[in-house]
Coordinates of C-alpha atoms and ligand atoms in Angstrom, one line a residue:
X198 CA 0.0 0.0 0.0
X199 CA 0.9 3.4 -0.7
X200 CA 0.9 5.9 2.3
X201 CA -0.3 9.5 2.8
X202 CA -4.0 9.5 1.7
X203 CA -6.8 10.4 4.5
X204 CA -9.3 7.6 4.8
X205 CA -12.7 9.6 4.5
X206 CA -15.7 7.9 3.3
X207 CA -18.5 5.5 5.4
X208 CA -18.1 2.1 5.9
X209 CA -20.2 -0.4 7.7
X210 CA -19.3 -2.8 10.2
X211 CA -20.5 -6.4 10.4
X212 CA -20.9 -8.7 13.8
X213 CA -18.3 -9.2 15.8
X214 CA -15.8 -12.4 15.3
X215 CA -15.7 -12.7 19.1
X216 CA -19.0 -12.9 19.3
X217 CA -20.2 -14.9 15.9
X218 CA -17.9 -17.9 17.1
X219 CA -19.2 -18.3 20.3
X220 CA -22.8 -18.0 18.9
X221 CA -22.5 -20.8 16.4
X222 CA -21.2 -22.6 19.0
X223 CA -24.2 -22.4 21.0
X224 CA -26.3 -23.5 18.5
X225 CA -25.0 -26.9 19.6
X226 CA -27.0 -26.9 22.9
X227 CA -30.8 -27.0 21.0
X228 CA -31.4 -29.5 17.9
X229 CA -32.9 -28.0 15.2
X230 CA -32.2 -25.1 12.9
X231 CA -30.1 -21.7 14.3
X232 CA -30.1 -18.6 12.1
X233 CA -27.3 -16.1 12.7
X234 CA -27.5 -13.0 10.6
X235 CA -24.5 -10.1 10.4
X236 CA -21.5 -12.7 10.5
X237 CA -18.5 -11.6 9.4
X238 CA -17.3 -13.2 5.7
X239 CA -13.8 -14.4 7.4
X240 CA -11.4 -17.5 7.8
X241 CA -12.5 -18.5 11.5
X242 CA -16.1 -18.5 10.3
X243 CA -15.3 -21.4 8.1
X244 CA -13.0 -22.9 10.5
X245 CA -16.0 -22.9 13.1
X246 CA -18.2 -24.2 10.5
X247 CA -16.2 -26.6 9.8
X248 CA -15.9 -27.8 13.0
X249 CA -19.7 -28.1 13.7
X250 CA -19.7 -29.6 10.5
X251 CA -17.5 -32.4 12.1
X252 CA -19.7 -32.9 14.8
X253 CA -22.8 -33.9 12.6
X254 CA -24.4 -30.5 11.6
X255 CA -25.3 -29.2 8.2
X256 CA -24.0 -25.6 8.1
X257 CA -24.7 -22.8 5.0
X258 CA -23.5 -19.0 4.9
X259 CA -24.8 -16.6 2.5
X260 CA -23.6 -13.0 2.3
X261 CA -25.3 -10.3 2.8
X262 CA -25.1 -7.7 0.2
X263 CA -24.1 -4.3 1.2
X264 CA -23.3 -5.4 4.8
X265 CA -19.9 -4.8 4.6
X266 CA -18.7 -8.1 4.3
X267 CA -21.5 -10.0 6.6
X268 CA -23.8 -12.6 6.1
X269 CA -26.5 -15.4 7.0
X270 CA -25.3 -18.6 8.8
X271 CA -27.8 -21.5 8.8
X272 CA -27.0 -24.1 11.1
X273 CA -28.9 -27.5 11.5
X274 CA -28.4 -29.4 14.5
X275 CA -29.0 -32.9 14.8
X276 CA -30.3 -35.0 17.7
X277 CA -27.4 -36.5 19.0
X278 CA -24.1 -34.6 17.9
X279 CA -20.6 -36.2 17.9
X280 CA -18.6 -35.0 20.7
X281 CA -15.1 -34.6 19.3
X282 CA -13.2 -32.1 17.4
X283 CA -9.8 -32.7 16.3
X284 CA -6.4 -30.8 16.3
X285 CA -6.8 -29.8 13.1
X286 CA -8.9 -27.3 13.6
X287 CA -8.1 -26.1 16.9
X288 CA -4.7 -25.8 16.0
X289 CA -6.3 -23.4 13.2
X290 CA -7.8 -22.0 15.4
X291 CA -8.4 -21.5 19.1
X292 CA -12.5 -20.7 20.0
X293 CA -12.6 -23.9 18.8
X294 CA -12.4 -24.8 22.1
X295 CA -16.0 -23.3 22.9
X296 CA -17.5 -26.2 21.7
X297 CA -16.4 -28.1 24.8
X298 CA -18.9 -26.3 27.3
X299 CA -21.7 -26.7 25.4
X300 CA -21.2 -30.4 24.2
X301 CA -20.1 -31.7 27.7
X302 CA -23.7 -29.9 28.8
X303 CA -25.8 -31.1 26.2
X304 CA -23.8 -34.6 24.9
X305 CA -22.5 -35.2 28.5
X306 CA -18.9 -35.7 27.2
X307 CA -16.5 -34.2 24.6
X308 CA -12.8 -34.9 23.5
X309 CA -11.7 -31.2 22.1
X310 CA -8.0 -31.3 21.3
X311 CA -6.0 -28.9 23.3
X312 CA -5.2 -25.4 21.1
X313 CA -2.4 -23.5 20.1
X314 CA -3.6 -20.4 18.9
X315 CA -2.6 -16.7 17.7
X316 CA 1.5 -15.6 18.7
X317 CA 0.0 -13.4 21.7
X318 CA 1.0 -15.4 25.1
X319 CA 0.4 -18.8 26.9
X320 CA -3.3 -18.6 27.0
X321 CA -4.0 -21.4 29.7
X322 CA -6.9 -23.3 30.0
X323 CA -7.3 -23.7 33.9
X324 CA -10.2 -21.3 34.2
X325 CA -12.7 -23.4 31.3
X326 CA -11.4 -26.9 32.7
X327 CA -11.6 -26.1 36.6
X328 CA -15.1 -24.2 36.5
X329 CA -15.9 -27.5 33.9
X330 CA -14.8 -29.4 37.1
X331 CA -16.5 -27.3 39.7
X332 CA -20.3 -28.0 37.5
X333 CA -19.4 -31.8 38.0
X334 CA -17.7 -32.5 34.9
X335 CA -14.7 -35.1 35.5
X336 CA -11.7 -33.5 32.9
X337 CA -8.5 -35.5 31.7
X338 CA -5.7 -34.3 29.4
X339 CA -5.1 -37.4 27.0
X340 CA -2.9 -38.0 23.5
X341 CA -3.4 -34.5 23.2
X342 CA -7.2 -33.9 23.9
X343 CA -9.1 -32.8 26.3
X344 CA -11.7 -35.5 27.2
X345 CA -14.7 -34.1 29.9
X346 CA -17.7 -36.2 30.7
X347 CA -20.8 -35.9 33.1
X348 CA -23.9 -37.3 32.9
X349 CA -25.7 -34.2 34.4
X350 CA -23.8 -31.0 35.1
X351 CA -24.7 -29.6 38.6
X352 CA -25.2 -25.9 39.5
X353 CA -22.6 -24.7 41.7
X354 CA -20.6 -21.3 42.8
X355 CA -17.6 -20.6 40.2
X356 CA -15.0 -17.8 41.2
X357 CA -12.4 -17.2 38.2
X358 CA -9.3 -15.9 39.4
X359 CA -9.5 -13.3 36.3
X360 CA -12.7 -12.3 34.3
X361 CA -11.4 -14.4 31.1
X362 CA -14.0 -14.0 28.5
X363 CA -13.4 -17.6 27.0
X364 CA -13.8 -19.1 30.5
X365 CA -17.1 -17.2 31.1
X366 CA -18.4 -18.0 27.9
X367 CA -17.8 -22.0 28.0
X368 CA -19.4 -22.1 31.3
X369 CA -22.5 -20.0 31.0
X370 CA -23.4 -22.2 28.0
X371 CA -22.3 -25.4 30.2
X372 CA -24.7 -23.9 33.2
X373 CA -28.0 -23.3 31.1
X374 CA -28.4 -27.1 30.5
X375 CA -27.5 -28.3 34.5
X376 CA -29.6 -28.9 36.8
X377 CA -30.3 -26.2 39.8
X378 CA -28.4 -22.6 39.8
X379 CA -24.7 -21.9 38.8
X380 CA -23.5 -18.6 40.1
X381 CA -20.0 -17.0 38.3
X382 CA -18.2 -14.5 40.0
X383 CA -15.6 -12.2 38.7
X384 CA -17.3 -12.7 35.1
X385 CA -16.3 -11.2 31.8
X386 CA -18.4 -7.9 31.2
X387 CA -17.5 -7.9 27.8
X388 CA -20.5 -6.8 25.0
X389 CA -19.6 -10.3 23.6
X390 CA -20.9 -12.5 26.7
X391 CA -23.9 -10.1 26.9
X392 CA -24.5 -11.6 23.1
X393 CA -24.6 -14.9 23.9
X394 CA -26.1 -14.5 27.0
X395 CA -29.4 -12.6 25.4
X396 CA -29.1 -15.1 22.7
X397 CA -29.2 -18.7 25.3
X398 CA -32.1 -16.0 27.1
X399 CA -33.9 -16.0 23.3
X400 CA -33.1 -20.0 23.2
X401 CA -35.2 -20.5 26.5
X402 CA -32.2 -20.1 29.0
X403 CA -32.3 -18.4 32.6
X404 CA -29.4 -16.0 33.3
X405 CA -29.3 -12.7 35.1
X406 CA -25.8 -10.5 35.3
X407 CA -25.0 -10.8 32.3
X408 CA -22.6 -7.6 31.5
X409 CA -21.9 -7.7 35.6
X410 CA -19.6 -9.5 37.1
X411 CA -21.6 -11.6 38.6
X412 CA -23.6 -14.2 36.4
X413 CA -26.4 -16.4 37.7
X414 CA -27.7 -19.1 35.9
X415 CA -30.9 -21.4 36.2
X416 CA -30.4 -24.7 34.3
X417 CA -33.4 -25.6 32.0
X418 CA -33.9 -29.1 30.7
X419 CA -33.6 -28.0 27.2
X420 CA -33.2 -25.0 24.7
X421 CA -34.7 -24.7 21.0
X422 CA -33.0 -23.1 18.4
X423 CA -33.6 -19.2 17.0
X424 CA -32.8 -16.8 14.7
X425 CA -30.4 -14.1 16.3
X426 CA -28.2 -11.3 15.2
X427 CA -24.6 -11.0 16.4
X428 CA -23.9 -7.4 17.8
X429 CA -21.5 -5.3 15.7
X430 CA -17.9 -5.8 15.8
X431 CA -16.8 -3.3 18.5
X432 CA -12.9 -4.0 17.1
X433 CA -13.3 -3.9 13.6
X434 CA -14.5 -0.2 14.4
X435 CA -12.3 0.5 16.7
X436 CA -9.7 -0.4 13.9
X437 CA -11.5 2.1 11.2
X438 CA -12.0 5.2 14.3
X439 CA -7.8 5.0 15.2
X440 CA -7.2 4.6 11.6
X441 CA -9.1 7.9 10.6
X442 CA -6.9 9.4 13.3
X443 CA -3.7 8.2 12.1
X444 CA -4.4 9.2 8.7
X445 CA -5.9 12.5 10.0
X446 CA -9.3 11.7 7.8
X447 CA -13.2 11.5 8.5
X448 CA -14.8 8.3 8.7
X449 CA -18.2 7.7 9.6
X450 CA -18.6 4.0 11.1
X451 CA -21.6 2.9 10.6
X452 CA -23.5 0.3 13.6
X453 CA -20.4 0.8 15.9
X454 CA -21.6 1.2 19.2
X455 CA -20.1 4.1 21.5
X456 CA -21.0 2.4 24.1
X457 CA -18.8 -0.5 23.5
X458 CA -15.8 1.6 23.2
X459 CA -15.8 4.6 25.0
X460 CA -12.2 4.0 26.6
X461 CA -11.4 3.9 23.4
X462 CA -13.0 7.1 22.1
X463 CA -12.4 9.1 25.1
X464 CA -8.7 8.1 24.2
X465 CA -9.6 9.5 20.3
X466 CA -10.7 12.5 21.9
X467 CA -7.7 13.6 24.1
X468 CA -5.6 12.9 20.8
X469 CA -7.3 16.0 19.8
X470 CA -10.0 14.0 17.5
X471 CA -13.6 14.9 16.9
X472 CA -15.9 12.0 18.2
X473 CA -19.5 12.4 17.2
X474 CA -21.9 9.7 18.4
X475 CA -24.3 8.9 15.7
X476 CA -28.1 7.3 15.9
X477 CA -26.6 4.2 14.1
X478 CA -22.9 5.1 14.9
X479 CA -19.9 7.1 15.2
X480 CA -18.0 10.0 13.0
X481 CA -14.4 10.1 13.9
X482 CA -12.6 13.1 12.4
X483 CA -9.1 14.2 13.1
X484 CA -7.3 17.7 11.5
X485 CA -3.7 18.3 12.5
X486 CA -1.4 15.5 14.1
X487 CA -2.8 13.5 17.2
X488 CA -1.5 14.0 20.3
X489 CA 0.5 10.7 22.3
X490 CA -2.1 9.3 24.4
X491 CA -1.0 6.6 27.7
X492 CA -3.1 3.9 27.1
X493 CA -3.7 0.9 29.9
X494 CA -5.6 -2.1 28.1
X495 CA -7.7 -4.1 30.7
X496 CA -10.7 -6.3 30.4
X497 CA -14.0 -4.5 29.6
X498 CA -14.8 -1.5 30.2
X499 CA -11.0 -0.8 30.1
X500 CA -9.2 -0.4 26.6
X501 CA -9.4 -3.5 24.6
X502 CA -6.1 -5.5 24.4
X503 CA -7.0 -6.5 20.7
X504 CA -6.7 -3.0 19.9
X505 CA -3.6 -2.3 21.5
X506 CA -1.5 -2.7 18.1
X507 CA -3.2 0.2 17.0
X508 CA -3.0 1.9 19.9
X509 CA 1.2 1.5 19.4
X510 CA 0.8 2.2 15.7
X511 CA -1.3 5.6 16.7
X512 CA 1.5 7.0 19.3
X513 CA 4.2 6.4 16.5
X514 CA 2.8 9.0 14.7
X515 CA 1.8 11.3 17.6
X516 CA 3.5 14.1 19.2
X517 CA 5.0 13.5 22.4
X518 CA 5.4 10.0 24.3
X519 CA 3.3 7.3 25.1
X520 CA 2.9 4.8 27.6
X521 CA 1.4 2.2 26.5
X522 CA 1.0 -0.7 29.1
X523 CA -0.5 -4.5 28.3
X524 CA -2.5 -5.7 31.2
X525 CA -3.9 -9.2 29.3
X526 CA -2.3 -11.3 27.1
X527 CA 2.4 -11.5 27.7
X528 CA 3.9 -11.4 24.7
X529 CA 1.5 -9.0 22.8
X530 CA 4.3 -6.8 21.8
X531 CA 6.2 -8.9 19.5
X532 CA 4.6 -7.3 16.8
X533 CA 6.4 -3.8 17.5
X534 CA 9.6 -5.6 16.0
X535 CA 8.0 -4.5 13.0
X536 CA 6.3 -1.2 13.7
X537 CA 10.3 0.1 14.6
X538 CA 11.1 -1.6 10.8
X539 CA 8.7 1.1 10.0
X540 CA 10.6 3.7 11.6
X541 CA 8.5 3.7 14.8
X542 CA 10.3 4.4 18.2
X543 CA 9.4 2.1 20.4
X544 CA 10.9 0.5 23.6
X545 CA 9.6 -2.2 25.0
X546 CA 10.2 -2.9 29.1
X547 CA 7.7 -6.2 29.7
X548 CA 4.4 -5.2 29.5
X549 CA 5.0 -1.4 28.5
X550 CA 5.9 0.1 25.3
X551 CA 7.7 3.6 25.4
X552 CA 6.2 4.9 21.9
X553 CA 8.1 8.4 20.7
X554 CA 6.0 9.7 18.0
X555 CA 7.2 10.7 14.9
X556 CA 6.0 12.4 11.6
X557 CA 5.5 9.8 9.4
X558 CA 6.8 6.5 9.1
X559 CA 9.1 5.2 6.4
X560 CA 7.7 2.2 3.9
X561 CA 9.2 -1.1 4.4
X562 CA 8.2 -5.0 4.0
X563 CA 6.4 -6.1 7.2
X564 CA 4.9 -9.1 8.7
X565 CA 1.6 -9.7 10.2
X566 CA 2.0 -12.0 13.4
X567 CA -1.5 -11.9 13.9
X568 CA -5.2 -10.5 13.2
X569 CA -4.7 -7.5 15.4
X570 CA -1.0 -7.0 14.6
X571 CA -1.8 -7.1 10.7
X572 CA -4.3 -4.6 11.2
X573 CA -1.8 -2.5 13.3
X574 CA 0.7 -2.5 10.8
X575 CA -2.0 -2.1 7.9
X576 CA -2.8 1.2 9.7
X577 CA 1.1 2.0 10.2
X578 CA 1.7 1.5 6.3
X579 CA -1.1 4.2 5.5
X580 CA 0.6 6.8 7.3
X581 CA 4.4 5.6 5.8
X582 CA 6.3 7.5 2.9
X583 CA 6.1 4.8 -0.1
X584 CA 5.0 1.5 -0.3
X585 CA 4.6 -0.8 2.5
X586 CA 4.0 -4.5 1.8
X587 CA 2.3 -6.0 4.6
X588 CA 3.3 -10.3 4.5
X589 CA 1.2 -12.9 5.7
X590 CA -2.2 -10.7 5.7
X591 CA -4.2 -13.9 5.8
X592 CA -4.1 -13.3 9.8
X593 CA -6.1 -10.4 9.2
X594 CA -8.3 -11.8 7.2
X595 CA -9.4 -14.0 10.0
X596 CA -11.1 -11.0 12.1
X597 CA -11.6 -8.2 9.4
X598 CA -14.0 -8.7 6.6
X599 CA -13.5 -7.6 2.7
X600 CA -10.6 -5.5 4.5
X601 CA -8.8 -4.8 1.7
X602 CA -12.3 -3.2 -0.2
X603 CA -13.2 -1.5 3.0
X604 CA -10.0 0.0 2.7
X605 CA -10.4 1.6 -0.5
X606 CA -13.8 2.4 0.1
X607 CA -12.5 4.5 2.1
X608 CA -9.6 6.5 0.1
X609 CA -6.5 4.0 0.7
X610 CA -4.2 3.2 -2.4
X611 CA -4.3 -0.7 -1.6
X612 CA -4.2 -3.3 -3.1
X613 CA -3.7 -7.5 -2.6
X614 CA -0.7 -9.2 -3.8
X615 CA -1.8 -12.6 -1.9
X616 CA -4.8 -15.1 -2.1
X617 CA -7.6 -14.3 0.4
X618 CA -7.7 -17.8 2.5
Ligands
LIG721 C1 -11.0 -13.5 23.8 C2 -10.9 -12.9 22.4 C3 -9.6 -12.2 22.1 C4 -9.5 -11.1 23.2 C5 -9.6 -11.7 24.6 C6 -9.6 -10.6 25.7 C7 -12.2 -14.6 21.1 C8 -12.2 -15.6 20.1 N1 -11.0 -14.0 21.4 O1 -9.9 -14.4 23.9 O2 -9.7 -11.6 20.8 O3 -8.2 -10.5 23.0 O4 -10.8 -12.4 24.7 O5 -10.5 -9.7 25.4 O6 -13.2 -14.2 21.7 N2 -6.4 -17.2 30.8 C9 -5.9 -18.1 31.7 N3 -6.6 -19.3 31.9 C10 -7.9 -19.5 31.3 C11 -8.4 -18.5 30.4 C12 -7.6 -17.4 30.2 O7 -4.8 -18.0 32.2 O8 -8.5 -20.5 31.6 C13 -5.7 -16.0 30.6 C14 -5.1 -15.9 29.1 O9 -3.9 -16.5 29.0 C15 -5.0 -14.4 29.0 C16 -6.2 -13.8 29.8 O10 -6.5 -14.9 30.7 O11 -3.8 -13.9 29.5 C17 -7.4 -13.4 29.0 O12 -7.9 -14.5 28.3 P1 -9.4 -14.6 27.8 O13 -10.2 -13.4 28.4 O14 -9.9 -15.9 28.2 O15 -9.3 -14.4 26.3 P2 -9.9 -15.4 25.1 O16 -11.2 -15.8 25.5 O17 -8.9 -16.4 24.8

């Protein structure tokens, strides 16, 4: 890509990966026929298909036209699923792993091979198996997969040691299929488990907390299957609102919720940005170069860790210094190895990065190391002098729709040199 053009333009955001996945995975828990409208056209949507697929149900996608990239996912579920899915795909990809709640709930066992997952940290697994454990499940590590059976899951107390939003997904959809009340403390607040949470509600479920911290669960003796819609991708807009600052454009997103990022804004805004909420979205201008924001990313509300890259790519191009400190996933800076082949002054001491901001970048060839990272460094190479080619952008196709045509929707010169896939 070429740098130095504003983006300016609208573009339209889609449903949220995050949340998509973790939908089709709870379509699992009710045979029959789930509809899930606005999901994202992108690699991990196949993968998960694929892997329900493998487990005996008849999945379909149709796009959407003019939904920037979004589309229809029909799954049928059949009677009695298969309960295993193999390293293959969870190798591919790690929510794979969010099959395990709901088919050890509903199947009363599941072998789900253990992940590996993007570059960003160890990303354990004691928080899914232990709560697993606590609802009565019995869980051994063997040849690789994780095997859990229980006839009946139980209702019980669950305290997670931190609010991981895997963890509280795979157990609220283990706890709406036990028997008696499941309580989860120090829950994920994220807009993604209120998703699935008002969807299991739609699918007959009983839950109350959901955005809280606290979760409470009812178990029902069965769930039927719905027709829901994901809610908008609250990263993918992020991405477009710190890339119209960067680039010192006007972007209109459209369906991004303020309310889903308004650390994130409030961040756009002491850069100097303009930050109108719209009735079906935000307008994000910028004139002049941003001022270096500190930025702390936490779980939600706090600033997102998956938009953390951009949060580095933004203060390389700000005035002043930035602090810019990673509070949830180690090893999220690797990708800054490239941002500094960029011409980007950053320092890295453990989970801070020291970002001096300078004018403009200077073009080089990069590598993605991962969805957010690629998008970090897609953003970096708009606001370089010459071309950047960005390498191994099939990581960002995994989390960002028809990127590449969003792109130069809105004003980027852009273009792909590799296959899609
Ligand atoms: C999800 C998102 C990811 C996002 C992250 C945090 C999906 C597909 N991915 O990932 O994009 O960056 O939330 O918002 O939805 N941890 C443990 N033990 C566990 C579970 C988690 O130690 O049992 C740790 C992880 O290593 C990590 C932290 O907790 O350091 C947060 O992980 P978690 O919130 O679970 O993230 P994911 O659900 O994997």
């Amino acid at each position: 890509m070429a740098g130095g053009t504003a983006l300016t333009g609208r573009v339209r955001v889609t449903g949220a990966k995050n949340s998509t996945l973790k939908l089709m995975a709870a379509a699992l828990l009710a045979t029959g026929r789930t509809v899930i409208d606005e999901v994202p056209d992108i690699l991990d949507v196949s993968i998960m298909s694929e892997v329900l697929r493998r487990l005996g149900c008849q999945v379909s996608y149709e796009r959407t036209p003019g939904s920037g990239g979004g589309g229809r996912v029909t799954i049928d579920v059949p009677e009695n699923p298969k309960t295993e899915t193999d390293y293959d795909l969870v190798r591919r990809m790690r929510a794979s792993i969010s099959v395990l709640g709901p088919l050890v709930a509903r199947c009363g066992s599941a072998r789900v091979a253990l992940p590996g997952g993007d570059a960003i940290g160890s990303r354990g697994l004691d928080m899914h198996i232990s709560g697993l454990e606590r609802l009565g499940a019995t869980i051994v590590s063997e040849h690789g997969f994780l095997v859990a059976t229980a006839p009946r899951l139980t209702g019980t107390s669950i305290w997670l040691d931190f609010p991981s939003v895997g963890a509280t997904e795979n157990l609220v959809m283990a706890a709406v299929l036990a028997s008696g009340t499941t309580v989860i403390d120090n829950a994920a607040r994220e807009p993604e488990i209120v998703d699935i949470c008002t969807m299991l509600t739609a699918m007959g479920a009983t839950i109350e907390g959901a955005g809280t911290s606290t979760i409470t669960v009812e178990g029902v003796d069965s769930l039927s299957p719905v027709t829901y819609t994901a809610v908008p991708d609250r990263i993918v807009a992020g991405t477009w609102a710190i890339g119209a600052v960067m680039t010192r454009g006007d972007v209109v997103v459209e369906r991004a919720v303020a309310d889903h990022l308004s650390v994130a804004l409030d961040k756009l805004t002491d850069a100097g940005a303009l930050v109108e909420v719209l009735p079906d979205g935000i307008r994000v201008a910028m004139d002049g170069r941003p001022r270096g924001v500190d930025v702390v990313t936490l779980p939600f509300p706090g600033f997102p860790t998956d938009l953390q890259p951009m949060a580095v790519a933004l203060a390389a191009v700000s005035t002043g210094t930035a602090l810019i400190t990673e509070n949830v996933f180690e090893g999220r800076f690797m990708f800054a190895n490239e941002l500094v082949r960029l011409g980007a002054d950053v320092r890295i001491d453990g989970h801070h990065a020291v970002v001096r901001g300078r004018e403009r970048l200077s073009s080089a060839p990069v590598v993605a190391t991962d969805i957010r990272a690629g998008a970090g460094l897609v953003l970096a190479g708009l606001v370089s002098d010459g071309i950047t080619e960005v390498q191994e952008v099939h990581h960002v196709d995994r989390g960002y729709p028809d990127f590449v045509e969003q792109l130069r929707g809105l004003g980027a010169d852009v273009k792909r040199t590799q296959r899609p896939g």
